[in-house]
Amino acid sequence: KSQMCQTRFDPSRDLAKLSSS
């Protein structure tokens, strides 16, 4: 859950997460 919150205010991380999906 903490990770999800972290990518919330982190566009760069959000993009990486989407790519990983």
Coordinates of N, CA and C in Angstrom, one line a residue:
K1 N 0.8 -1.2 0.0 CA 0.0 0.0 0.0 C 0.9 1.3 0.0
S2 N 1.9 1.2 0.8 CA 2.8 2.4 0.9 C 3.4 2.7 -0.5
Q3 N 3.7 1.6 -1.3 CA 4.3 1.8 -2.6 C 3.4 2.6 -3.5
M4 N 2.1 2.2 -3.4 CA 1.1 2.8 -4.3 C 1.0 4.3 -4.0
C5 N 1.1 4.7 -2.7 CA 1.1 6.1 -2.3 C 2.3 6.8 -2.8
Q6 N 3.4 6.1 -2.8 CA 4.7 6.8 -3.2 C 4.6 7.1 -4.7
T7 N 4.1 6.2 -5.5 CA 4.0 6.5 -7.0 C 2.9 7.6 -7.2
R8 N 2.1 7.8 -6.2 CA 1.0 8.8 -6.4 C 1.6 10.2 -6.7
F9 N 2.6 10.6 -5.9 CA 3.2 11.9 -6.1 C 4.5 11.7 -6.8
D10 N 4.6 10.7 -7.6 CA 5.8 10.4 -8.4 C 5.4 10.0 -9.8
P11 N 5.3 10.9 -10.7 CA 4.9 10.6 -12.1 C 5.9 9.6 -12.7
S12 N 7.2 9.8 -12.5 CA 8.2 9.0 -13.1 C 8.0 7.5 -12.6
R13 N 7.7 7.3 -11.3 CA 7.5 6.0 -10.8 C 6.2 5.4 -11.3
D14 N 5.2 6.3 -11.5 CA 3.9 5.8 -12.0 C 4.1 5.2 -13.4
L15 N 4.9 5.9 -14.2 CA 5.1 5.4 -15.6 C 5.8 4.1 -15.5
A16 N 6.8 4.0 -14.7 CA 7.5 2.7 -14.6 C 6.6 1.6 -14.1
K17 N 5.7 1.9 -13.3 CA 4.8 0.9 -12.8 C 3.9 0.4 -13.9
L18 N 3.4 1.3 -14.7 CA 2.5 1.0 -15.8 C 3.3 0.1 -16.8
S19 N 4.5 0.5 -17.0 CA 5.3 -0.3 -18.0 C 5.6 -1.7 -17.5
S20 N 5.7 -1.8 -16.2 CA 6.0 -3.1 -15.5 C 4.7 -4.0 -15.6
S21 N 3.6 -3.3 -15.5 CA 2.3 -4.1 -15.5 C 2.3 -5.0 -16.8

